[in-house]
Short mmCIF file of C-alpha atoms in Angstrom, two decimals:
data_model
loop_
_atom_site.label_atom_id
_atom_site.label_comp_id
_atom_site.label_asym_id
_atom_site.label_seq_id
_atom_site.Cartn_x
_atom_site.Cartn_y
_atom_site.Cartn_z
CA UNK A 1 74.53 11.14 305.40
CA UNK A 2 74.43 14.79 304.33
CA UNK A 3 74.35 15.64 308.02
CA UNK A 4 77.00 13.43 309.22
CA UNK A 5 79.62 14.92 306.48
CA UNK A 6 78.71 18.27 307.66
CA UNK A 7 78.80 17.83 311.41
CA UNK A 8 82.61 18.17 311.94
CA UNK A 9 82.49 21.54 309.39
CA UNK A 10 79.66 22.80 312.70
CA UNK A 11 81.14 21.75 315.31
CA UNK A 12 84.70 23.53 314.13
CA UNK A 13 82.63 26.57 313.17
CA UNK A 14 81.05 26.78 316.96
CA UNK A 15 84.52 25.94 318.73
CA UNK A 16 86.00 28.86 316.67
CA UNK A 17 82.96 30.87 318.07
CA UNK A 18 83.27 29.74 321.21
CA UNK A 19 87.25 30.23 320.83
CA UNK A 20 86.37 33.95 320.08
CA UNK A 21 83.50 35.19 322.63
CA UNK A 22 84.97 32.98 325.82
CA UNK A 23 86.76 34.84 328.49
CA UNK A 24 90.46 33.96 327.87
CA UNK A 25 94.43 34.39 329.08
CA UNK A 26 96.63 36.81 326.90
CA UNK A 27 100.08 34.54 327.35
CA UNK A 28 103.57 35.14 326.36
CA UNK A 29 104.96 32.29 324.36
CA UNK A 30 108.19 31.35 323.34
CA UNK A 31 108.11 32.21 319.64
CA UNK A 32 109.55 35.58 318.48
CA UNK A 33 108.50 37.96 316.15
CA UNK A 34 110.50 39.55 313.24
CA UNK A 35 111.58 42.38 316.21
CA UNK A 36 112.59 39.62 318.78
CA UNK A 37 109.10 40.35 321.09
CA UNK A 38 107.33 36.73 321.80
CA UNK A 39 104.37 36.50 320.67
CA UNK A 40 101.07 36.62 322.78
CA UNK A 41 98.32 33.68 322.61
CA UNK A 42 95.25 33.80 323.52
CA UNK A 43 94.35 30.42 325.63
CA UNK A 44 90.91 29.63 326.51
CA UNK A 45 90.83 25.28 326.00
CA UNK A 46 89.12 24.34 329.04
CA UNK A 47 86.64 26.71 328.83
CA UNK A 48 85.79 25.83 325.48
CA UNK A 49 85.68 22.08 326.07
CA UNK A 50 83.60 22.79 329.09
CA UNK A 51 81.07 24.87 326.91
CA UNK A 52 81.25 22.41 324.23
CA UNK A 53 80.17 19.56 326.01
CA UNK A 54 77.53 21.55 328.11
CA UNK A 55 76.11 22.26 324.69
CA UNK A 56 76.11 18.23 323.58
CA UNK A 57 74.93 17.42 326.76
CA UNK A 58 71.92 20.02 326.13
CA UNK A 59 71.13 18.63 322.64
CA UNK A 60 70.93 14.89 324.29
CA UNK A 61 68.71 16.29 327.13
CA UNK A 62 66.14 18.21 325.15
CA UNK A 63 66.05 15.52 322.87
CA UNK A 64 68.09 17.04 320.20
CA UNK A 65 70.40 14.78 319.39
CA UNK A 66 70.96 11.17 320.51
CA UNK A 67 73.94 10.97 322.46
CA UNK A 68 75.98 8.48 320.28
CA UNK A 69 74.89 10.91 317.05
CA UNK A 70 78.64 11.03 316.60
CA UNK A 71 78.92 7.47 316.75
CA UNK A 72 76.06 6.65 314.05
CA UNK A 73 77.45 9.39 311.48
CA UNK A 74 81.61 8.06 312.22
CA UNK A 75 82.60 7.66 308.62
CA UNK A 76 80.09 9.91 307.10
CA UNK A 77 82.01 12.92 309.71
CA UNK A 78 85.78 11.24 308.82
CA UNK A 79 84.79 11.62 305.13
CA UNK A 80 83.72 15.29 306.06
CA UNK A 81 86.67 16.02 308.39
CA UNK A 82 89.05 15.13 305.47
CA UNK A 83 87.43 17.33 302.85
CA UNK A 84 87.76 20.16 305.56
CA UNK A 85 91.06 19.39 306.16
CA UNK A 86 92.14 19.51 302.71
CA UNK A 87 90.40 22.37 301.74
CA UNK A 88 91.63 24.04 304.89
CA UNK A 89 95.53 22.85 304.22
CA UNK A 90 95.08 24.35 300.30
CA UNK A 91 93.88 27.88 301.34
CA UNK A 92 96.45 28.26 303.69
CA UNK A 93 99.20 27.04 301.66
CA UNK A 94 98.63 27.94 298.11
CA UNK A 95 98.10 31.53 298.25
CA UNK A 96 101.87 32.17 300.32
CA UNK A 97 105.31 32.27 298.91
CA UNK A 98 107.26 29.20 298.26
CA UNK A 99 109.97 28.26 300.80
CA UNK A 100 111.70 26.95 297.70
CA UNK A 101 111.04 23.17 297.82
CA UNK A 102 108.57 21.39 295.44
CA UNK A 103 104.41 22.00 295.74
CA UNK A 104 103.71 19.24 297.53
CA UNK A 105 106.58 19.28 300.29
CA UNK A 106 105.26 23.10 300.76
CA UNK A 107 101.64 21.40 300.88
CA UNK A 108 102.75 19.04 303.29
CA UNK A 109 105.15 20.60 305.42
CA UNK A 110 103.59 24.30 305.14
CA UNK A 111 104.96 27.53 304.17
CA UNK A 112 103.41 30.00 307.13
CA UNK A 113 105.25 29.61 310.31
CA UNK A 114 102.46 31.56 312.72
CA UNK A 115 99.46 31.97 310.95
CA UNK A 116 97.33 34.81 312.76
CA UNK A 117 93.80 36.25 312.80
CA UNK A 118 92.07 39.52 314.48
CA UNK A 119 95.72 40.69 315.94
CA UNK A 120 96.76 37.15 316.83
CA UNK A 121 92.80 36.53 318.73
CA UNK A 122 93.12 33.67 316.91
CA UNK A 123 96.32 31.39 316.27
CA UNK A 124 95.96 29.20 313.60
CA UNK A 125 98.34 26.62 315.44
CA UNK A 126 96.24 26.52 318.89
CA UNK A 127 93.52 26.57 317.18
CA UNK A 128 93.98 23.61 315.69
CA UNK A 129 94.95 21.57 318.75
CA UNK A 130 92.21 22.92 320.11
CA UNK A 131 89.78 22.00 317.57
CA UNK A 132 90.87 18.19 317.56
CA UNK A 133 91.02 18.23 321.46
CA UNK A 134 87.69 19.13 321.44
CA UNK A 135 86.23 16.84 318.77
CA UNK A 136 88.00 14.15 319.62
CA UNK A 137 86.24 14.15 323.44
CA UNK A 138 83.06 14.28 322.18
CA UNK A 139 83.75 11.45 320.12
CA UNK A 140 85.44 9.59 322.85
CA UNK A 141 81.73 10.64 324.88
CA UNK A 142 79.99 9.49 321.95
CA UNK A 143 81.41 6.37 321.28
CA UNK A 144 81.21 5.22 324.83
CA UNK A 145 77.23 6.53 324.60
CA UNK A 146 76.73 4.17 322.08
CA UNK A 147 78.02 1.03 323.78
CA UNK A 148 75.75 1.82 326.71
CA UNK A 149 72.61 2.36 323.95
CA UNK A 150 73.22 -0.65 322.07
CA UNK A 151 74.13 -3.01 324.92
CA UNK A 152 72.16 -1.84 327.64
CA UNK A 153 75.41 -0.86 329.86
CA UNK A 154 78.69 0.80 329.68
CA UNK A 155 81.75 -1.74 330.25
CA UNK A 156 84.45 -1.08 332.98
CA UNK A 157 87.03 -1.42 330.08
CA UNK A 158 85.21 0.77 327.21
CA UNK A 159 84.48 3.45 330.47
CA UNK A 160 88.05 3.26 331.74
CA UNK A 161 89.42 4.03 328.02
CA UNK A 162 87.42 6.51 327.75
CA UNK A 163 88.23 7.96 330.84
CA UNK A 164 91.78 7.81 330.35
CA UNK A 165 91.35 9.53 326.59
CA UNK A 166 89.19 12.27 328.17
CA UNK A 167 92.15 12.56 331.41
CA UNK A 168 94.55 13.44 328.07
CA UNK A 169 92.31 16.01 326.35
CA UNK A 170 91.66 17.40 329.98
CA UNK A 171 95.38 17.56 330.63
CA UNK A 172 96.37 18.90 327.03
CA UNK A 173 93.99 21.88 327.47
CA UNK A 174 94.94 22.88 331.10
CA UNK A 175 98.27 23.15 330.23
CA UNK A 176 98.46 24.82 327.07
CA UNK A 177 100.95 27.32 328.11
CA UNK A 178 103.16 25.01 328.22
CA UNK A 179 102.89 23.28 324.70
CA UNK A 180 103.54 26.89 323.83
CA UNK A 181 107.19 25.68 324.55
CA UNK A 182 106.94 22.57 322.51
CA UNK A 183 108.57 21.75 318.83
CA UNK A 184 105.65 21.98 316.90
CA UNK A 185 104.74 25.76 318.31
CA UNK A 186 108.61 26.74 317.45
CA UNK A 187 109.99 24.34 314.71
CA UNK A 188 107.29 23.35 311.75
CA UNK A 189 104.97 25.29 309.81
CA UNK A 190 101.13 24.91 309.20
CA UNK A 191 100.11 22.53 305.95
CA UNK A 192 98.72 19.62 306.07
CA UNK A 193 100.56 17.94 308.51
CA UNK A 194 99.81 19.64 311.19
CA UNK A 195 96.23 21.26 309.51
CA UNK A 196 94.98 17.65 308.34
CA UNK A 197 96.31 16.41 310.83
CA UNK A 198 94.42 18.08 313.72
CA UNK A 199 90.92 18.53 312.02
CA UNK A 200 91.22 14.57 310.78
CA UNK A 201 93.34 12.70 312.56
CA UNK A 202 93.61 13.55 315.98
CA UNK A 203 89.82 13.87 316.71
CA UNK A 204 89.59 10.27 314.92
CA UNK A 205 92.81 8.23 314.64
CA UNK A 206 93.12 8.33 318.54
CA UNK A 207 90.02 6.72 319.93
CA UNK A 208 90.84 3.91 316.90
CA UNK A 209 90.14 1.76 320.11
CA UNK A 210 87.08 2.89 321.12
CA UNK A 211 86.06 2.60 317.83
CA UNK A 212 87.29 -0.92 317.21
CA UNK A 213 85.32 -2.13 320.71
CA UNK A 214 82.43 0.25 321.37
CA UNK A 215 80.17 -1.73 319.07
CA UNK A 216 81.16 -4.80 320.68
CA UNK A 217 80.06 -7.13 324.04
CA UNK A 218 81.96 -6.42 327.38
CA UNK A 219 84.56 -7.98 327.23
CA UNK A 220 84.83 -8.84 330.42
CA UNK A 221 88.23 -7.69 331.23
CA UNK A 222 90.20 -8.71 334.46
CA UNK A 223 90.61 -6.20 337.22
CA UNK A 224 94.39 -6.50 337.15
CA UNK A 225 94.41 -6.03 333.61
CA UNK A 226 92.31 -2.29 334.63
CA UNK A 227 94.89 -2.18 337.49
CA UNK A 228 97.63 -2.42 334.93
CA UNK A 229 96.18 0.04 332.14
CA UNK A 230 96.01 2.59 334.62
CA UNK A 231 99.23 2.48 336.41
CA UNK A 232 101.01 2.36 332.88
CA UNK A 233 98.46 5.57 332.02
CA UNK A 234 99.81 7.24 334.94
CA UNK A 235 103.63 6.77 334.97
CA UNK A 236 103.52 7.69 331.18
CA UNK A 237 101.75 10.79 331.59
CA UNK A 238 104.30 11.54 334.58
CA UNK A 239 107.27 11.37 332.44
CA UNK A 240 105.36 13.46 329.37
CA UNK A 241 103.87 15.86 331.70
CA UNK A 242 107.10 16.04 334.12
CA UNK A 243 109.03 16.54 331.35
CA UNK A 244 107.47 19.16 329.42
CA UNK A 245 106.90 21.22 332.85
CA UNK A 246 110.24 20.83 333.74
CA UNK A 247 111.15 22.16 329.81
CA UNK A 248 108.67 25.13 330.83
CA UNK A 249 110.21 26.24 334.25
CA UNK A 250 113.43 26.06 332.59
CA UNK A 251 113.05 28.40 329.64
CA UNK A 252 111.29 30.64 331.95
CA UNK A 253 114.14 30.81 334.84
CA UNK A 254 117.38 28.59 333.92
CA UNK A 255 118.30 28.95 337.91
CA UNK A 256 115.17 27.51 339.34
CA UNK A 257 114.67 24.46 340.86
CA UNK A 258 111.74 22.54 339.06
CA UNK A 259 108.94 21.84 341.21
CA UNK A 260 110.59 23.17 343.74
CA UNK A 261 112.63 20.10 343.98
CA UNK A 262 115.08 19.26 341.08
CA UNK A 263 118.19 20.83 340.27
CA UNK A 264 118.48 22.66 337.17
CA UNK A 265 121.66 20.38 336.04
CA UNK A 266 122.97 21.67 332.55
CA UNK A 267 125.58 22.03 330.23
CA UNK A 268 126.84 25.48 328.79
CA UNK A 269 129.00 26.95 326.13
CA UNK A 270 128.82 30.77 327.57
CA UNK A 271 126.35 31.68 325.76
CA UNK A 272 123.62 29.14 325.11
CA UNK A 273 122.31 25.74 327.90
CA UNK A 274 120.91 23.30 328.13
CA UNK A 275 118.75 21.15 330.35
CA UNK A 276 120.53 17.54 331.32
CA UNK A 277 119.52 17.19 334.66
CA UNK A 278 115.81 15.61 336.55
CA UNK A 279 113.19 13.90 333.80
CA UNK A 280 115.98 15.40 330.83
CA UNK A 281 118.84 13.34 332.19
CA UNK A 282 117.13 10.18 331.80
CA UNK A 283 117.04 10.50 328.22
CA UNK A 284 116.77 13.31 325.16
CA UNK A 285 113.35 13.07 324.47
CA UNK A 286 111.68 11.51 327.79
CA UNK A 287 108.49 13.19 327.04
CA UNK A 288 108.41 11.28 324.20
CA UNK A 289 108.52 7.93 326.21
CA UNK A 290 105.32 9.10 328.45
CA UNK A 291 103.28 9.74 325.42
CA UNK A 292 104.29 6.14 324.04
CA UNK A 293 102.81 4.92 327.57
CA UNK A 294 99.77 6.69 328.10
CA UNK A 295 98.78 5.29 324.50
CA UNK A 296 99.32 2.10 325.73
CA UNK A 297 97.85 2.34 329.23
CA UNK A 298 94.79 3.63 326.76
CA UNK A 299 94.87 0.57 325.04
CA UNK A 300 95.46 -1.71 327.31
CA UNK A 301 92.20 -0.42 329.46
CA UNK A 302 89.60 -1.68 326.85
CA UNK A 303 90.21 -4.87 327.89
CA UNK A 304 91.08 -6.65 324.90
CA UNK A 305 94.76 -6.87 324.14
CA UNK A 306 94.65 -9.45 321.81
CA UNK A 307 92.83 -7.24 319.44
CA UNK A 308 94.74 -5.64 316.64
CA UNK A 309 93.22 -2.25 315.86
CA UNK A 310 93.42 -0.68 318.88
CA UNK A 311 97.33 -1.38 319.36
CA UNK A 312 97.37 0.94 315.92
CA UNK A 313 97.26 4.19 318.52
CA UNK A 314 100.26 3.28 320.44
CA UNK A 315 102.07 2.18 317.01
CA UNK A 316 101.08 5.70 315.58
CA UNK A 317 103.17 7.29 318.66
CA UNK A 318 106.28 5.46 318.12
CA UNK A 319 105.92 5.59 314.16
CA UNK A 320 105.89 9.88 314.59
CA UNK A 321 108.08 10.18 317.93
CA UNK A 322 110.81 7.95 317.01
CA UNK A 323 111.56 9.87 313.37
CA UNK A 324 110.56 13.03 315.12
CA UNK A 325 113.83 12.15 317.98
CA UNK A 326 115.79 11.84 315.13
CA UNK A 327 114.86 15.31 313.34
CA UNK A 328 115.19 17.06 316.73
CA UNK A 329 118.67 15.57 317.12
CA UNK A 330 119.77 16.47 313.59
CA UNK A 331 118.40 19.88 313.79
CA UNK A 332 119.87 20.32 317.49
CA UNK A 333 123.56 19.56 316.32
CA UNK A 334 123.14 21.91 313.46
CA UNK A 335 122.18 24.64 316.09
CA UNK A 336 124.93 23.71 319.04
CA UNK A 337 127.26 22.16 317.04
CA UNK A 338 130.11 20.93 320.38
CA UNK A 339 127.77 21.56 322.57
CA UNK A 340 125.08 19.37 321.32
CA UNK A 341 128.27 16.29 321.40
CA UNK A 342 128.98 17.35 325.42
CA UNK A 343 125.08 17.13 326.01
CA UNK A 344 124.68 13.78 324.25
CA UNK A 345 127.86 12.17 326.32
CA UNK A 346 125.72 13.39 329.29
CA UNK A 347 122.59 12.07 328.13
CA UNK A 348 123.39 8.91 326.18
CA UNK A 349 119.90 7.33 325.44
CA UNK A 350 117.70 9.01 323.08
CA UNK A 351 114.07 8.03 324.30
CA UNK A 352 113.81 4.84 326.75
CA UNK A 353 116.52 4.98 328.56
CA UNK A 354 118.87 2.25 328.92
CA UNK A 355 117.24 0.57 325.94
CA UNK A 356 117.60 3.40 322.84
#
């Protein structure tokens, strides 16, 4: 039990290591500093996952570790992860000024924008994402480990969700650059939100499936229903990675085509655009769609759709995204004011388009 509460504390302490001593990219993002220069991260995500499971993969072959360890010591390492997370969210919070609102809105919400170690080596942002990326595969590894253990074989549906979980954490770490671009790099601070979060409920709240089913018998699951979970998998992760590339190769040269193929449509005021044209003219937050998708193409590939707790993931995405559209917008008109009412006659539907 002792073990179990502690292993999330070692495994964030080694990806930090990891984080540190790997050979990495020095990248500009899109954040300023106080003298208008953007800052510089220092990416490294595949590399670490890579190393990370080469090391669990070690401690399985050497006899180590069993490889569903992760598995057997699940709420012992949530309990842990929380504690972490809280105690991580309170020493980043506490000790720095007030932004003015009440204790536990600053707890919450954060009062650091771009929390920074060793000359920015280490972003406390990044590494967070990278942190829950990383756990949350070698739970997704573990969980599927133990279905093959305790049944004797690993089901298409439980090895298709995991494959699709481990195609997002793959995907999220290649292109990191680009979620340097995203709103949680430039528009919320670190607290527990985003802290908690990341350490707690990333590495655990999104293989809820895998949890919910890897204990259980195959279920048996229909190849068209496999069929369907990945084709839904891939055209959301189209529109969220589409989307957010075409977002990146925007902000980096307004006049290029993305992908060498769509026009960069927008509307202007003189002195500030933006993007309405490709993926963007669909609807404001497209991306936002995709993610929705892949969740479900996730759930839908463990074969058992008329089970309740895994349909929790996809509900989680449109429970954040939707309230999250609805921030962006407000904040958005604030910051373009008539400009903001010209883009949203050009792009009318907010996340599905043609539906809201």
């Amino acid at each position: 039990m002792i073990l179990g509460f502690f292993l999330p504390w070692i495994i964030f302490g080694a990806i930090l290591a990891l984080h540190v001593v790997l050979p990495a990219r020095w990248i500009d993002g899109y954040v300023r500093d106080d003298h208008g220069r953007p800052l510089r991260y220092r990416l490294n995500g595949v590399v670490v996952l890579v190393a990370a499971v080469g090391v669990a993969v070690l401690l399985v072959a050497v006899h180590a570790a069993p490889a569903d360890e992760l598995w057997r010591h699940r709420w012992a390492g949530l309990a842990g992860a929380c504690v972490f997370g809280l105690l991580f969210t309170a020493a980043l919070v506490l000790p720095a000024p007030s932004t003015g609102k009440p204790l536990l809105a600053d707890l919450y919400l954060g009062r650091r924008e771009n929390p920074r170690w060793r000359g920015g080596r280490v972003d406390t942002k990044m590494w967070l994402y990278l942190a829950g990326a990383v756990l949350l595969e070698l739970n997704v590894l573990s969980f599927a480990a133990h279905q093959d253990r305790a049944t004797g074989h690993l089901s298409a549906a439980v090895g298709l969700s995991a494959g699709l979980l481990t195609c997002f954490v793959v995907d999220y770490l290649t292109f990191e650059r680009v979620h340097l671009y995203t709103y949680d790099l430039f528009a919320e601070r670190v607290g527990f939100k985003l802290g908690w979060g990341c350490v707690v409920f990333y590495p655990y709240f999104y293989c809820v499936g895998l949890w919910a089913r890897a204990d259980e018998p195959d279920p048996h699951a229909p190849t068209w229903l496999l069929v369907l979970a990945g084709v839904v998998f891939a055209g959301g992760w189209t529109l969220a990675r589409g989307a957010n590339m075409q977002k990146f190769f925007f902000k980096r040269d307004p006049a290029a085509r993305a992908f060498g193929l769509l026009e960069p449509r927008t509307v202007s005021d003189g002195e500030r655009t933006l993007l309405c044209g490709g993926f963007w003219g669909a609807s404001r937050h497209i991306n936002y769609l995709g993610e929705i998708l892949m969740a479900v193409g996730i759930t839908l590939a463990l074969g058992a759709p008329g089970d309740p707790v895994p349909w929790l993931y996809p509900l989680y995405y449109v429970g954040l995204l939707v309230p999250r559209q609805i921030d962006d917008d407000r904040r958005c008109a604030a910051k373009y004011g008539p400009l903001w009412d010209e883009y949203r006659a050009r792009v009318r539907w907010r996340i599905v388009p043609g539906i809201y």
